[in-house]
Short mmCIF file of C-alpha atoms in Angstrom, two decimals:
data_model
loop_
_atom_site.label_atom_id
_atom_site.label_comp_id
_atom_site.label_asym_id
_atom_site.label_seq_id
_atom_site.Cartn_x
_atom_site.Cartn_y
_atom_site.Cartn_z
CA UNK C 1 -41.84 -88.27 -27.91
CA UNK C 2 -39.39 -86.29 -25.78
CA UNK C 3 -40.71 -83.11 -24.12
CA UNK C 4 -38.32 -80.16 -24.67
CA UNK C 5 -38.62 -76.77 -22.87
CA UNK C 6 -36.44 -73.74 -22.15
CA UNK C 7 -35.83 -72.67 -18.53
CA UNK C 8 -36.64 -69.01 -17.76
CA UNK C 9 -34.06 -66.61 -16.37
CA UNK C 10 -36.57 -65.39 -13.77
CA UNK C 11 -35.31 -66.34 -10.25
CA UNK C 12 -38.83 -67.14 -9.07
CA UNK C 13 -39.43 -69.29 -12.12
CA UNK C 14 -36.19 -71.21 -11.54
CA UNK C 15 -37.21 -71.87 -7.94
CA UNK C 16 -40.60 -73.04 -9.15
CA UNK C 17 -38.97 -75.41 -11.65
CA UNK C 18 -36.71 -76.79 -8.91
CA UNK C 19 -39.64 -77.32 -6.56
CA UNK C 20 -41.81 -78.89 -9.24
CA UNK C 21 -38.96 -81.15 -10.36
CA UNK C 22 -38.48 -82.45 -6.84
CA UNK C 23 -42.22 -83.05 -6.57
CA UNK C 24 -42.33 -84.84 -9.93
CA UNK C 25 -39.30 -86.96 -9.06
CA UNK C 26 -40.95 -88.06 -5.83
CA UNK C 27 -44.20 -88.86 -7.64
CA UNK C 28 -42.38 -90.78 -10.35
CA UNK C 29 -40.70 -92.96 -7.76
CA UNK C 30 -44.15 -94.06 -6.66
CA UNK C 31 -45.62 -94.33 -10.15
CA UNK C 32 -43.05 -94.74 -12.90
CA UNK C 33 -45.77 -94.97 -15.49
CA UNK C 34 -47.03 -91.34 -15.06
CA UNK C 35 -46.25 -88.40 -17.32
CA UNK C 36 -43.84 -86.41 -15.12
CA UNK C 37 -43.64 -83.27 -17.23
CA UNK C 38 -47.04 -82.90 -18.91
CA UNK C 39 -47.98 -79.53 -17.34
CA UNK C 40 -44.60 -78.19 -16.18
CA UNK C 41 -44.20 -75.69 -19.03
CA UNK C 42 -47.74 -74.41 -18.46
CA UNK C 43 -47.11 -73.85 -14.76
CA UNK C 44 -43.79 -72.06 -15.36
CA UNK C 45 -45.42 -69.78 -17.97
CA UNK C 46 -48.23 -68.93 -15.55
CA UNK C 47 -45.75 -68.07 -12.80
CA UNK C 48 -43.69 -65.86 -15.12
CA UNK C 49 -46.80 -63.99 -16.25
CA UNK C 50 -47.53 -62.90 -12.67
CA UNK C 51 -43.94 -62.00 -11.67
CA UNK C 52 -42.85 -58.34 -11.47
CA UNK C 53 -39.72 -57.62 -13.47
CA UNK C 54 -37.78 -54.83 -15.14
CA UNK C 55 -38.79 -53.70 -18.61
CA UNK C 56 -35.44 -54.81 -19.98
CA UNK C 57 -32.10 -56.15 -18.83
CA UNK C 58 -29.99 -53.29 -20.18
CA UNK C 59 -31.19 -50.51 -17.87
CA UNK C 60 -30.83 -50.86 -14.12
CA UNK C 61 -33.83 -50.01 -11.95
CA UNK C 62 -33.70 -48.69 -8.39
CA UNK C 63 -36.86 -47.99 -6.40
CA UNK C 64 -36.48 -45.78 -3.34
CA UNK C 65 -38.20 -43.07 -1.35
CA UNK C 66 -39.50 -42.30 2.09
CA UNK C 67 -42.61 -41.72 4.18
CA UNK C 68 -42.69 -38.50 6.23
CA UNK C 69 -45.81 -38.08 8.36
CA UNK C 70 -46.31 -35.86 11.39
CA UNK C 71 -48.68 -34.59 14.06
CA UNK C 72 -48.56 -30.79 14.53
CA UNK C 73 -49.97 -28.84 17.45
CA UNK C 74 -50.56 -25.18 16.55
CA UNK C 75 -51.73 -22.07 18.38
CA UNK C 76 -52.42 -18.76 16.60
CA UNK C 77 -53.13 -16.85 19.81
CA UNK C 78 -56.91 -17.29 19.60
CA UNK C 79 -57.36 -20.87 18.44
CA UNK C 80 -55.38 -24.09 18.75
CA UNK C 81 -55.63 -27.65 17.47
CA UNK C 82 -53.65 -30.74 16.46
CA UNK C 83 -53.51 -31.89 12.82
CA UNK C 84 -52.03 -35.10 11.39
CA UNK C 85 -50.70 -35.53 7.86
CA UNK C 86 -47.81 -35.37 5.41
CA UNK C 87 -44.90 -33.09 6.30
CA UNK C 88 -44.61 -31.11 3.04
CA UNK C 89 -41.13 -29.82 3.84
CA UNK C 90 -39.95 -33.18 2.47
CA UNK C 91 -43.16 -34.93 1.55
CA UNK C 92 -43.63 -38.70 1.31
CA UNK C 93 -42.54 -39.97 -2.12
CA UNK C 94 -41.33 -42.86 -4.23
CA UNK C 95 -38.71 -42.69 -6.95
CA UNK C 96 -37.70 -44.81 -9.95
CA UNK C 97 -34.14 -44.31 -11.16
CA UNK C 98 -32.68 -46.18 -14.12
CA UNK C 99 -29.22 -46.12 -15.65
CA UNK C 100 -27.38 -47.99 -18.37
CA UNK C 101 -23.72 -47.96 -19.40
CA UNK C 102 -23.24 -46.93 -23.04
CA UNK C 103 -19.43 -46.94 -23.15
CA UNK C 104 -16.64 -46.94 -20.55
CA UNK C 105 -17.16 -43.23 -19.68
CA UNK C 106 -20.73 -42.78 -20.89
CA UNK C 107 -24.10 -43.66 -19.37
CA UNK C 108 -27.75 -42.71 -19.78
CA UNK C 109 -30.71 -42.91 -17.46
CA UNK C 110 -33.93 -41.45 -16.14
CA UNK C 111 -35.69 -40.32 -12.97
CA UNK C 112 -39.40 -40.51 -12.19
CA UNK C 113 -40.35 -39.19 -8.75
CA UNK C 114 -43.93 -39.17 -7.46
CA UNK C 115 -44.95 -37.17 -4.40
CA UNK C 116 -47.62 -38.51 -2.05
CA UNK C 117 -50.03 -36.07 -0.40
CA UNK C 118 -51.85 -37.38 2.62
CA UNK C 119 -52.97 -34.35 4.62
CA UNK C 120 -50.72 -31.69 3.05
CA UNK C 121 -49.17 -29.69 5.92
CA UNK C 122 -48.33 -26.60 3.85
CA UNK C 123 -52.04 -26.08 3.11
CA UNK C 124 -53.36 -26.67 6.63
CA UNK C 125 -55.39 -23.77 8.00
CA UNK C 126 -57.62 -22.86 10.90
CA UNK C 127 -60.62 -24.41 9.10
CA UNK C 128 -58.77 -26.93 6.94
CA UNK C 129 -57.31 -29.86 8.94
CA UNK C 130 -56.68 -31.99 5.82
CA UNK C 131 -55.21 -29.28 3.60
CA UNK C 132 -55.80 -28.89 -0.13
CA UNK C 133 -54.99 -31.64 -2.61
CA UNK C 134 -55.00 -34.32 0.04
CA UNK C 135 -54.98 -38.04 -0.80
CA UNK C 136 -53.39 -37.39 -4.18
CA UNK C 137 -50.20 -37.99 -6.16
CA UNK C 138 -48.08 -35.36 -7.92
CA UNK C 139 -45.28 -35.72 -10.46
CA UNK C 140 -42.24 -34.14 -8.85
CA UNK C 141 -39.64 -35.21 -11.42
CA UNK C 142 -39.72 -36.83 -14.85
CA UNK C 143 -36.44 -36.50 -16.75
CA UNK C 144 -33.75 -38.35 -18.68
CA UNK C 145 -30.02 -37.73 -18.73
CA UNK C 146 -26.77 -38.53 -20.51
CA UNK C 147 -23.61 -38.50 -18.41
CA UNK C 148 -19.89 -38.60 -19.06
CA UNK C 149 -17.70 -39.37 -16.05
CA UNK C 150 -15.21 -36.68 -17.05
CA UNK C 151 -17.43 -34.07 -18.73
CA UNK C 152 -20.56 -34.08 -16.56
CA UNK C 153 -24.29 -34.70 -17.00
CA UNK C 154 -26.97 -33.16 -19.23
CA UNK C 155 -30.59 -33.60 -18.09
CA UNK C 156 -33.85 -32.87 -19.94
CA UNK C 157 -37.35 -32.83 -18.43
CA UNK C 158 -39.12 -31.82 -15.25
CA UNK C 159 -36.49 -31.60 -12.54
CA UNK C 160 -34.79 -29.17 -10.19
CA UNK C 161 -33.40 -25.94 -11.63
CA UNK C 162 -29.85 -24.86 -10.77
CA UNK C 163 -31.30 -22.71 -7.93
CA UNK C 164 -33.62 -25.46 -6.66
CA UNK C 165 -32.94 -25.78 -2.91
CA UNK C 166 -29.75 -23.72 -3.24
CA UNK C 167 -30.20 -22.70 0.43
CA UNK C 168 -31.70 -25.94 1.74
CA UNK C 169 -29.09 -28.26 0.23
CA UNK C 170 -26.32 -26.30 1.97
CA UNK C 171 -27.60 -27.81 5.24
CA UNK C 172 -24.87 -30.26 6.20
CA UNK C 173 -26.54 -31.55 9.39
CA UNK C 174 -29.39 -34.02 9.80
CA UNK C 175 -31.84 -31.11 10.01
CA UNK C 176 -32.06 -30.97 6.20
CA UNK C 177 -35.41 -32.79 5.94
CA UNK C 178 -36.95 -31.30 9.09
CA UNK C 179 -35.75 -27.71 9.59
CA UNK C 180 -33.87 -26.24 6.65
CA UNK C 181 -33.98 -22.67 5.29
CA UNK C 182 -37.62 -22.82 4.17
CA UNK C 183 -39.05 -24.94 7.00
CA UNK C 184 -40.71 -22.06 8.86
CA UNK C 185 -42.51 -20.87 5.72
CA UNK C 186 -43.79 -24.38 4.93
CA UNK C 187 -45.07 -24.99 8.47
CA UNK C 188 -47.15 -21.77 8.65
CA UNK C 189 -47.95 -21.27 4.99
CA UNK C 190 -51.71 -22.01 4.92
CA UNK C 191 -52.72 -20.48 8.28
CA UNK C 192 -54.44 -17.09 8.29
CA UNK C 193 -52.65 -14.29 10.10
CA UNK C 194 -54.22 -12.51 13.06
CA UNK C 195 -53.76 -9.08 14.60
CA UNK C 196 -55.28 -8.40 18.06
CA UNK C 197 -57.19 -11.66 17.75
CA UNK C 198 -58.88 -10.89 14.44
CA UNK C 199 -58.04 -12.14 10.96
CA UNK C 200 -56.31 -9.60 8.70
CA UNK C 201 -58.52 -9.52 5.58
CA UNK C 202 -58.19 -13.29 5.20
CA UNK C 203 -54.43 -13.13 4.46
CA UNK C 204 -52.38 -16.25 5.16
CA UNK C 205 -48.70 -16.43 6.12
CA UNK C 206 -48.09 -17.68 2.57
CA UNK C 207 -49.74 -14.53 1.16
CA UNK C 208 -47.31 -12.23 2.95
CA UNK C 209 -44.17 -14.30 2.46
CA UNK C 210 -42.04 -13.68 -0.63
CA UNK C 211 -40.20 -16.00 -3.02
CA UNK C 212 -40.91 -18.50 -5.76
CA UNK C 213 -40.09 -21.63 -3.75
CA UNK C 214 -42.23 -22.19 -0.64
CA UNK C 215 -42.23 -18.58 0.57
CA UNK C 216 -38.44 -18.35 0.54
CA UNK C 217 -36.51 -15.87 -1.60
CA UNK C 218 -33.30 -16.81 -3.41
CA UNK C 219 -34.51 -20.23 -4.49
CA UNK C 220 -36.21 -21.60 -7.58
CA UNK C 221 -38.35 -24.73 -7.97
CA UNK C 222 -38.74 -27.80 -10.15
CA UNK C 223 -39.33 -26.79 -13.79
CA UNK C 224 -39.26 -28.21 -17.30
CA UNK C 225 -35.62 -27.50 -18.04
CA UNK C 226 -32.38 -28.46 -19.68
CA UNK C 227 -29.77 -28.73 -16.94
CA UNK C 228 -26.01 -29.31 -16.90
CA UNK C 229 -24.06 -30.59 -13.87
CA UNK C 230 -20.28 -30.57 -14.02
CA UNK C 231 -17.97 -33.17 -12.48
CA UNK C 232 -16.54 -32.31 -9.05
CA UNK C 233 -13.08 -30.73 -9.23
CA UNK C 234 -11.18 -29.87 -6.03
CA UNK C 235 -14.49 -29.94 -4.16
CA UNK C 236 -16.28 -27.60 -6.59
CA UNK C 237 -19.15 -28.44 -8.94
CA UNK C 238 -21.24 -26.23 -11.21
CA UNK C 239 -24.92 -26.46 -12.20
CA UNK C 240 -26.64 -24.49 -14.97
CA UNK C 241 -30.27 -24.70 -16.13
CA UNK C 242 -32.65 -23.07 -18.60
CA UNK C 243 -36.30 -23.66 -19.40
CA UNK C 244 -39.89 -22.47 -19.24
CA UNK C 245 -40.39 -18.97 -20.80
CA UNK C 246 -37.74 -18.05 -19.61
CA UNK C 247 -36.08 -19.20 -16.40
CA UNK C 248 -32.33 -19.69 -16.08
CA UNK C 249 -29.82 -20.04 -13.27
CA UNK C 250 -26.26 -20.89 -12.25
CA UNK C 251 -25.15 -22.44 -8.97
CA UNK C 252 -21.76 -23.36 -7.51
CA UNK C 253 -21.34 -26.00 -4.80
CA UNK C 254 -18.27 -26.58 -2.64
CA UNK C 255 -17.88 -29.62 -0.39
CA UNK C 256 -14.68 -30.65 1.34
CA UNK C 257 -12.93 -31.53 4.60
CA UNK C 258 -10.55 -29.06 6.25
CA UNK C 259 -8.73 -30.97 8.97
CA UNK C 260 -11.34 -31.60 11.67
CA UNK C 261 -14.00 -29.57 9.85
CA UNK C 262 -16.56 -30.60 7.22
CA UNK C 263 -17.49 -27.72 4.93
CA UNK C 264 -20.47 -27.42 2.57
CA UNK C 265 -21.42 -24.27 0.68
CA UNK C 266 -23.71 -23.23 -2.19
CA UNK C 267 -24.22 -19.97 -4.04
CA UNK C 268 -26.52 -19.25 -6.98
CA UNK C 269 -27.91 -16.54 -9.22
CA UNK C 270 -30.78 -16.69 -11.69
CA UNK C 271 -33.31 -14.67 -13.66
CA UNK C 272 -36.92 -15.43 -14.46
CA UNK C 273 -39.20 -13.79 -17.05
CA UNK C 274 -41.97 -16.40 -17.06
CA UNK C 275 -45.32 -14.76 -16.20
CA UNK C 276 -46.62 -18.04 -14.79
CA UNK C 277 -43.81 -18.21 -12.24
CA UNK C 278 -43.42 -14.58 -11.26
CA UNK C 279 -41.18 -13.10 -8.60
CA UNK C 280 -43.46 -11.92 -5.84
CA UNK C 281 -46.71 -11.76 -7.82
CA UNK C 282 -47.49 -14.24 -10.60
CA UNK C 283 -48.77 -13.02 -13.99
CA UNK C 284 -48.28 -9.29 -13.33
CA UNK C 285 -47.27 -8.08 -16.77
CA UNK C 286 -43.89 -9.11 -18.09
CA UNK C 287 -42.06 -10.71 -15.20
CA UNK C 288 -38.43 -9.68 -14.68
CA UNK C 289 -37.12 -11.31 -11.53
CA UNK C 290 -33.57 -11.67 -10.21
CA UNK C 291 -32.78 -14.31 -7.60
CA UNK C 292 -29.67 -14.70 -5.45
CA UNK C 293 -28.95 -17.14 -2.64
CA UNK C 294 -25.90 -18.26 -0.66
CA UNK C 295 -25.67 -20.64 2.29
CA UNK C 296 -23.26 -22.99 3.99
CA UNK C 297 -22.50 -25.33 6.88
CA UNK C 298 -19.31 -25.85 8.83
CA UNK C 299 -19.15 -28.75 11.31
CA UNK C 300 -16.40 -29.67 13.77
CA UNK C 301 -16.36 -33.45 13.36
CA UNK C 302 -14.82 -34.51 16.73
CA UNK C 303 -17.41 -32.57 18.77
CA UNK C 304 -20.32 -32.46 16.31
CA UNK C 305 -20.76 -28.72 16.83
CA UNK C 306 -21.95 -26.95 13.69
CA UNK C 307 -23.28 -23.69 12.24
CA UNK C 308 -25.55 -23.46 9.18
CA UNK C 309 -26.72 -20.15 7.75
CA UNK C 310 -27.32 -18.07 4.66
CA UNK C 311 -28.64 -14.98 2.91
CA UNK C 312 -31.00 -14.55 -0.06
CA UNK C 313 -32.57 -11.81 -2.14
CA UNK C 314 -35.19 -11.42 -4.88
CA UNK C 315 -35.58 -8.26 -6.95
CA UNK C 316 -38.73 -7.67 -9.01
CA UNK C 317 -37.55 -5.33 -11.76
CA UNK C 318 -41.06 -5.03 -13.19
CA UNK C 319 -43.27 -4.18 -10.21
CA UNK C 320 -42.60 -0.41 -10.32
CA UNK C 321 -44.04 -0.29 -13.83
CA UNK C 322 -47.39 -0.89 -12.10
CA UNK C 323 -46.76 1.02 -8.85
CA UNK C 324 -43.93 3.55 -8.76
CA UNK C 325 -43.90 3.48 -4.94
CA UNK C 326 -43.66 -0.31 -4.64
CA UNK C 327 -40.74 -1.91 -2.81
CA UNK C 328 -39.06 -4.13 -5.39
CA UNK C 329 -36.56 -6.05 -3.21
CA UNK C 330 -37.13 -8.81 -0.65
CA UNK C 331 -34.40 -10.25 1.55
CA UNK C 332 -34.04 -13.09 4.02
CA UNK C 333 -31.26 -14.32 6.26
CA UNK C 334 -31.11 -17.24 8.69
CA UNK C 335 -28.78 -19.01 11.08
CA UNK C 336 -28.92 -22.41 12.77
CA UNK C 337 -26.54 -23.83 15.34
CA UNK C 338 -26.39 -27.14 17.12
CA UNK C 339 -24.61 -30.34 17.92
CA UNK C 340 -24.80 -33.72 16.18
CA UNK C 341 -23.25 -36.71 17.94
CA UNK C 342 -23.77 -40.44 18.38
CA UNK C 343 -24.55 -40.62 22.07
CA UNK C 344 -26.49 -43.87 21.73
CA UNK C 345 -25.71 -46.95 19.63
CA UNK C 346 -28.90 -46.63 17.53
CA UNK C 347 -27.69 -43.53 15.69
CA UNK C 348 -26.77 -39.85 15.81
CA UNK C 349 -28.75 -37.29 17.80
CA UNK C 350 -29.07 -33.71 16.49
CA UNK C 351 -30.01 -30.86 18.84
CA UNK C 352 -30.44 -27.43 17.28
CA UNK C 353 -31.83 -23.91 17.47
CA UNK C 354 -32.42 -21.44 14.64
CA UNK C 355 -33.56 -17.95 13.70
CA UNK C 356 -34.84 -16.52 10.38
CA UNK C 357 -35.60 -12.90 9.49
CA UNK C 358 -37.56 -11.78 6.40
CA UNK C 359 -37.86 -8.22 5.06
CA UNK C 360 -40.34 -8.58 2.24
CA UNK C 361 -41.21 -6.09 -0.48
CA UNK C 362 -44.51 -5.21 -2.10
CA UNK C 363 -47.20 -7.55 -3.41
CA UNK C 364 -49.75 -5.95 -5.71
CA UNK C 365 -51.98 -9.03 -5.61
CA UNK C 366 -52.23 -8.97 -1.80
CA UNK C 367 -53.23 -6.29 0.65
CA UNK C 368 -55.31 -5.22 3.64
CA UNK C 369 -57.25 -2.18 4.71
CA UNK C 370 -58.03 -1.35 1.09
CA UNK C 371 -54.39 -0.97 -0.03
CA UNK C 372 -51.68 -3.21 -1.47
CA UNK C 373 -49.15 -4.95 0.73
CA UNK C 374 -46.09 -2.67 0.82
CA UNK C 375 -43.62 -4.32 3.21
CA UNK C 376 -43.22 -7.09 5.79
CA UNK C 377 -40.92 -7.56 8.77
CA UNK C 378 -41.13 -11.17 9.95
CA UNK C 379 -39.21 -13.21 12.52
CA UNK C 380 -39.16 -16.98 12.95
CA UNK C 381 -37.46 -19.08 15.62
CA UNK C 382 -37.24 -22.83 16.16
CA UNK C 383 -35.57 -25.49 18.29
CA UNK C 384 -35.69 -29.25 18.08
CA UNK C 385 -34.26 -32.72 18.49
CA UNK C 386 -33.81 -35.35 15.76
CA UNK C 387 -32.90 -38.94 16.56
CA UNK C 388 -31.62 -41.11 13.72
CA UNK C 389 -32.22 -44.88 14.01
CA UNK C 390 -29.63 -46.68 11.89
CA UNK C 391 -31.26 -50.16 11.99
CA UNK C 392 -34.52 -48.81 10.53
CA UNK C 393 -33.17 -45.99 8.29
CA UNK C 394 -35.55 -43.79 10.28
CA UNK C 395 -35.54 -40.34 11.91
CA UNK C 396 -37.76 -39.30 14.81
CA UNK C 397 -38.18 -35.54 15.25
CA UNK C 398 -39.71 -32.97 17.58
CA UNK C 399 -39.51 -29.30 16.53
CA UNK C 400 -40.95 -26.21 18.23
CA UNK C 401 -41.67 -23.18 16.00
CA UNK C 402 -42.55 -19.53 16.66
CA UNK C 403 -43.45 -16.82 14.15
CA UNK C 404 -44.27 -13.13 14.59
CA UNK C 405 -43.83 -9.74 12.91
CA UNK C 406 -45.67 -6.86 11.32
CA UNK C 407 -46.90 -5.84 7.87
CA UNK C 408 -47.47 -2.46 6.23
CA UNK C 409 -49.75 -1.48 3.36
CA UNK C 410 -49.30 1.18 0.66
CA UNK C 411 -51.22 3.71 2.82
CA UNK C 412 -48.53 3.25 5.49
CA UNK C 413 -50.94 1.46 7.80
CA UNK C 414 -49.27 -1.27 9.87
CA UNK C 415 -50.60 -4.35 11.62
CA UNK C 416 -48.74 -6.16 14.38
CA UNK C 417 -49.23 -9.88 13.90
CA UNK C 418 -50.21 -12.22 16.71
CA UNK C 419 -47.60 -14.88 17.37
CA UNK C 420 -48.03 -18.30 15.79
CA UNK C 421 -46.63 -21.28 17.70
CA UNK C 422 -46.39 -24.91 16.64
CA UNK C 423 -44.87 -28.22 17.71
CA UNK C 424 -44.15 -30.79 15.03
CA UNK C 425 -43.74 -34.44 16.03
CA UNK C 426 -43.16 -37.11 13.44
CA UNK C 427 -40.90 -39.57 11.68
CA UNK C 428 -39.31 -40.08 8.29
CA UNK C 429 -38.52 -43.66 7.26
CA UNK C 430 -36.61 -44.42 4.06
CA UNK C 431 -36.90 -47.39 1.74
#
């Protein structure tokens, strides 16, 4: 009786069949009386059962991500140490992206992005070298989309709002993942502030910073939203999103080349009335928050000289219903300048310096000296070097940071903050 079987489309299975066939042929030459194919189907089936594959052949699957780990030396004026862990400015992550063509101009797909928390740098503190939520995974994005090449894309699920990283994504240099608009706030977020060597009622830098997204005004986060992204026309593209209860925003991006100059700019406006998100203070009555942010980069390509900067503002239209003397507006502006050139064959080197200034409004949920926090005046400076390694898709970075300022409570009592200094040394490698 003739043995009949169907070859699998799995590449590993085909290689196995080829190898087994060669082995069987050799054995048959020595013993023509043996059964050459008695267990071949069984072995192929076993191999297929243990082979990783896509769920189906219609939807493409791309797996990507990066690992971003660092060592950070810090000094708050009274205490210093070195911590090692995940750089939460752009944390380690892995991403699954699928897409399938429906018709010539139509496609559909999905994104699942999982963040990896080793020692979470944004929750490091004087007595917390591992941070909170360490050694855990978090769902950053989980969404599906339908896209038309001429009309744009509609997305549904947990993903970035229109104002998500509206300042950060205007960074056109290779500082984007290491020192963008919110980098200073992330680096110092979990550390307690000091004045004249003593802690100020247990407040952290994150407690006195304003904004919905990592202590930075003008930006929104990742939410459960419906989002529309337009096609790019003459360098311009539009994003609009709505979700939660309620959170909406609009953002305009411009990207183009003007002669020897590369230009990238973003501007956005949004409103939020979700009590669980807030503006400065979460869950304080009916939230009514306005957000505005604008930023851009211009780079002279022949020399690599560039300037990146921006301005942002949040207005809490509800806070004065609880305290008529509260300051309802918080602002921030920043500027970064540097040079990015390929001085060595391994990849481009970026050398930069930056400054950020925050004038924060009131926070009714935070305070010191027995009164609510009324205002903040904070200054942050940084300088660093980033070396890209083309052969390894890797970036090595060293960044020095300095933060200082003063805060005032509702009784008009001020506290001058001791300077906070840090040096971040790490690497981001993509896959």
